[in-house]
Amino acid sequence: MLLAVKADADGGLLEDVLAAAAAEPDAGPVAVRLCGWREHPRLLRTGEADAALMFAPYDPDGIDADVVAVEPRVAALPADHALAGASPVRLADLGIGPEEVDERAERDIGEHGVRDLAQLLALVGLGAAVTLLPRSVAVRYPRRAVAYVPVEDCPPASPVIAWPERSRSRAVAALVRAAVAVAESRGMGAAVEAPG
């Protein structure tokens, strides 16, 4: 089975999900396919991946998914930004509307021609962008030039495990169960049902 994952967007769950899946009799071996920003849905639709660990939102056409966790988002600010020492801030303090939350990082990526998280964080550090990221990204990618600040009125990020809606694979169902169990063991879990 092939699991699509963006290297810096697995919610910090990937290694433990793979270990838990290895303990599931129905899962079988799981190989990882690293992919680009928002590439997961295409890989699922074309059959190039059996499942994907990714963040919502995504284009749901032809895809089933379960939320495996809910985590707070933080603002990524230049370290010398006036709000860098504040905790927490509000979306309005950042000039971000509630309707922009899910697409903010993608807008920044599109405007600046960014190809990955390292480039986006470099832009933030240089003062060219302020963006919102899942807290797990902030924990895993500290930067001297970037301050991560909690945003009290920001909707949480939702890592999901997704699969093609036509799939009836027991291996995929076992992988979904493993992902849910890992998130729940970390206190991140959301009530979900596996496919099958």
Short mmCIF file of C-alpha atoms in Angstrom, two decimals:
data_model
loop_
_atom_site.label_atom_id
_atom_site.label_comp_id
_atom_site.label_asym_id
_atom_site.label_seq_id
_atom_site.Cartn_x
_atom_site.Cartn_y
_atom_site.Cartn_z
CA MET A 1 0.00 0.00 0.00
CA LEU A 2 1.20 3.50 -0.84
CA LEU A 3 0.59 6.44 1.55
CA ALA A 4 1.00 9.95 0.12
CA VAL A 5 2.42 12.54 2.52
CA LYS A 6 3.88 16.01 2.13
CA ALA A 7 7.14 15.89 4.04
CA ASP A 8 6.34 18.82 6.33
CA ALA A 9 2.58 18.36 6.59
CA ASP A 10 1.83 15.14 8.44
CA GLY A 11 0.82 16.71 11.74
CA GLY A 12 3.83 15.00 13.32
CA LEU A 13 1.97 11.70 13.03
CA LEU A 14 3.71 9.85 10.20
CA GLU A 15 6.32 7.76 12.00
CA ASP A 16 3.89 6.62 14.69
CA VAL A 17 1.14 5.91 12.13
CA LEU A 18 3.54 3.71 10.16
CA ALA A 19 4.53 1.84 13.33
CA ALA A 20 0.89 1.37 14.35
CA ALA A 21 -0.05 0.19 10.84
CA ALA A 22 2.75 -2.39 10.96
CA ALA A 23 1.02 -3.86 14.01
CA GLU A 24 -2.34 -4.10 12.19
CA PRO A 25 -2.67 -7.56 10.61
CA ASP A 26 -4.75 -6.29 7.67
CA ALA A 27 -2.55 -3.29 6.83
CA GLY A 28 0.33 -5.08 5.18
CA PRO A 29 3.47 -3.13 4.28
CA VAL A 30 3.03 0.62 3.85
CA ALA A 31 5.36 2.60 1.60
CA VAL A 32 5.45 6.39 1.69
CA ARG A 33 5.19 8.59 -1.39
CA LEU A 34 6.38 12.12 -0.69
CA CYS A 35 4.37 14.64 -2.63
CA GLY A 36 3.99 18.37 -3.15
CA TRP A 37 1.61 20.96 -1.82
CA ARG A 38 -2.02 19.92 -2.46
CA GLU A 39 -0.92 17.02 -4.68
CA HIS A 40 -2.58 14.37 -2.47
CA PRO A 41 -6.09 14.47 -4.01
CA ARG A 42 -4.75 13.95 -7.53
CA LEU A 43 -2.66 10.98 -6.40
CA LEU A 44 -5.72 9.40 -4.77
CA ARG A 45 -7.98 10.03 -7.77
CA THR A 46 -5.51 8.59 -10.28
CA GLY A 47 -4.74 5.54 -8.14
CA GLU A 48 -1.11 6.57 -7.65
CA ALA A 49 -1.69 6.42 -3.88
CA ASP A 50 -3.97 4.23 -1.78
CA ALA A 51 -4.26 6.71 1.09
CA ALA A 52 -2.98 10.14 2.08
CA LEU A 53 -2.16 11.87 5.34
CA MET A 54 -2.86 15.57 4.76
CA PHE A 55 -4.54 18.67 6.12
CA ALA A 56 -8.02 19.90 5.29
CA PRO A 57 -9.23 21.69 3.28
CA TYR A 58 -8.81 19.77 0.06
CA ASP A 59 -10.91 19.10 -3.04
CA PRO A 60 -13.16 16.23 -1.86
CA ASP A 61 -14.27 15.09 -5.33
CA GLY A 62 -13.85 11.29 -5.42
CA ILE A 63 -12.25 11.17 -1.97
CA ASP A 64 -13.40 9.91 1.40
CA ALA A 65 -11.59 11.05 4.52
CA ASP A 66 -11.76 11.04 8.26
CA VAL A 67 -10.42 13.75 10.50
CA VAL A 68 -7.84 12.10 12.72
CA ALA A 69 -6.91 15.09 14.83
CA VAL A 70 -7.61 18.70 15.57
CA GLU A 71 -4.78 21.05 16.40
CA PRO A 72 -4.45 24.78 16.98
CA ARG A 73 -2.92 27.04 14.36
CA VAL A 74 -0.32 29.67 15.05
CA ALA A 75 0.69 32.83 13.25
CA ALA A 76 4.17 32.73 11.73
CA LEU A 77 5.58 36.25 12.07
CA PRO A 78 8.98 37.83 11.49
CA ALA A 79 10.86 37.68 14.82
CA ASP A 80 11.01 41.49 14.91
CA HIS A 81 7.26 41.94 14.23
CA ALA A 82 5.42 44.12 16.78
CA LEU A 83 3.18 41.14 17.73
CA ALA A 84 5.99 38.58 17.98
CA GLY A 85 6.03 38.77 21.77
CA ALA A 86 2.25 38.86 22.16
CA SER A 87 0.37 35.79 23.25
CA PRO A 88 -2.20 35.19 22.03
CA VAL A 89 -3.24 37.46 19.18
CA ARG A 90 -6.47 37.65 17.19
CA LEU A 91 -6.95 37.28 13.44
CA ALA A 92 -7.91 40.96 13.16
CA ASP A 93 -4.57 41.91 14.80
CA LEU A 94 -2.88 40.17 11.87
CA GLY A 95 -5.13 41.68 9.21
CA ILE A 96 -6.47 38.22 8.36
CA GLY A 97 -10.19 37.68 7.87
CA PRO A 98 -11.85 34.47 9.10
CA GLU A 99 -12.64 33.53 5.49
CA GLU A 100 -8.90 33.65 4.63
CA VAL A 101 -7.68 31.20 7.25
CA ASP A 102 -7.71 27.99 5.22
CA GLU A 103 -6.17 29.55 2.14
CA ARG A 104 -3.67 31.98 3.72
CA ALA A 105 -0.52 29.87 3.29
CA GLU A 106 -1.55 28.92 -0.24
CA ARG A 107 -2.11 32.57 -1.14
CA ASP A 108 1.34 33.44 0.19
CA ILE A 109 2.82 30.54 -1.75
CA GLY A 110 1.11 31.61 -4.98
CA GLU A 111 2.03 35.29 -4.64
CA HIS A 112 5.70 34.60 -4.01
CA GLY A 113 6.27 31.50 -6.16
CA VAL A 114 7.13 29.45 -3.10
CA ARG A 115 7.63 25.72 -3.62
CA ASP A 116 7.93 24.44 -0.05
CA LEU A 117 7.68 25.23 3.65
CA ALA A 118 11.35 26.21 3.98
CA GLN A 119 10.87 28.93 1.37
CA LEU A 120 7.64 30.14 3.00
CA LEU A 121 9.35 30.39 6.40
CA ALA A 122 12.27 32.24 4.80
CA LEU A 123 9.78 34.78 3.41
CA VAL A 124 8.23 35.17 6.85
CA GLY A 125 11.66 35.68 8.41
CA LEU A 126 12.45 38.36 5.83
CA GLY A 127 9.22 40.20 6.64
CA ALA A 128 7.61 39.49 3.25
CA ALA A 129 4.77 37.32 4.62
CA VAL A 130 2.71 36.58 7.70
CA THR A 131 0.95 33.25 7.54
CA LEU A 132 -0.99 30.70 9.59
CA LEU A 133 0.31 27.19 10.15
CA PRO A 134 -0.66 24.16 12.24
CA ARG A 135 1.07 24.15 15.64
CA SER A 136 2.83 20.88 14.75
CA VAL A 137 4.70 22.75 12.00
CA ALA A 138 5.89 25.38 14.47
CA VAL A 139 7.11 22.71 16.87
CA ARG A 140 8.98 20.81 14.17
CA TYR A 141 10.38 23.80 12.26
CA PRO A 142 11.78 26.43 14.62
CA ARG A 143 13.55 29.35 12.95
CA ARG A 144 15.49 32.18 14.60
CA ALA A 145 13.95 34.72 12.24
CA VAL A 146 10.38 33.48 12.78
CA ALA A 147 8.14 33.84 15.83
CA TYR A 148 5.15 31.53 16.22
CA VAL A 149 2.26 33.12 18.13
CA PRO A 150 -1.03 31.47 19.17
CA VAL A 151 -4.13 32.96 17.53
CA GLU A 152 -7.05 32.72 19.91
CA ASP A 153 -9.89 33.04 17.39
CA CYS A 154 -8.37 30.95 14.61
CA PRO A 155 -10.18 27.75 13.64
CA PRO A 156 -8.05 24.66 14.24
CA ALA A 157 -6.17 22.72 11.59
CA SER A 158 -7.48 19.26 10.79
CA PRO A 159 -5.14 16.48 9.71
CA VAL A 160 -7.09 13.81 7.82
CA ILE A 161 -6.47 10.33 6.52
CA ALA A 162 -7.99 10.13 3.04
CA TRP A 163 -8.56 7.42 0.44
CA PRO A 164 -10.33 7.04 -2.94
CA GLU A 165 -14.07 6.83 -2.31
CA ARG A 166 -14.29 3.67 -4.43
CA SER A 167 -11.79 1.83 -2.21
CA ARG A 168 -12.98 -1.17 -0.22
CA SER A 169 -9.48 -2.17 0.82
CA ARG A 170 -9.05 -3.82 4.20
CA ALA A 171 -5.48 -2.55 4.20
CA VAL A 172 -6.66 1.06 3.84
CA ALA A 173 -9.21 0.52 6.62
CA ALA A 174 -6.44 -0.84 8.86
CA LEU A 175 -4.25 2.17 8.08
CA VAL A 176 -7.12 4.54 8.95
CA ARG A 177 -7.63 2.72 12.28
CA ALA A 178 -3.90 3.04 12.98
CA ALA A 179 -3.92 6.78 12.24
CA VAL A 180 -6.93 7.33 14.49
CA ALA A 181 -5.35 5.31 17.31
CA VAL A 182 -2.11 7.29 17.12
CA ALA A 183 -3.92 10.64 17.22
CA GLU A 184 -6.10 9.49 20.11
CA SER A 185 -3.06 8.25 22.05
CA ARG A 186 -1.64 11.78 21.80
CA GLY A 187 -4.89 13.39 22.93
CA MET A 188 -5.40 14.87 19.44
CA GLY A 189 -8.08 12.46 18.29
CA ALA A 190 -11.43 13.09 16.73
CA ALA A 191 -14.21 10.49 16.66
CA VAL A 192 -14.02 8.79 13.26
CA GLU A 193 -15.02 5.60 11.50
CA ALA A 194 -12.70 3.67 9.21
CA PRO A 195 -13.76 2.66 5.69
CA GLY A 196 -14.68 -0.87 5.06
#
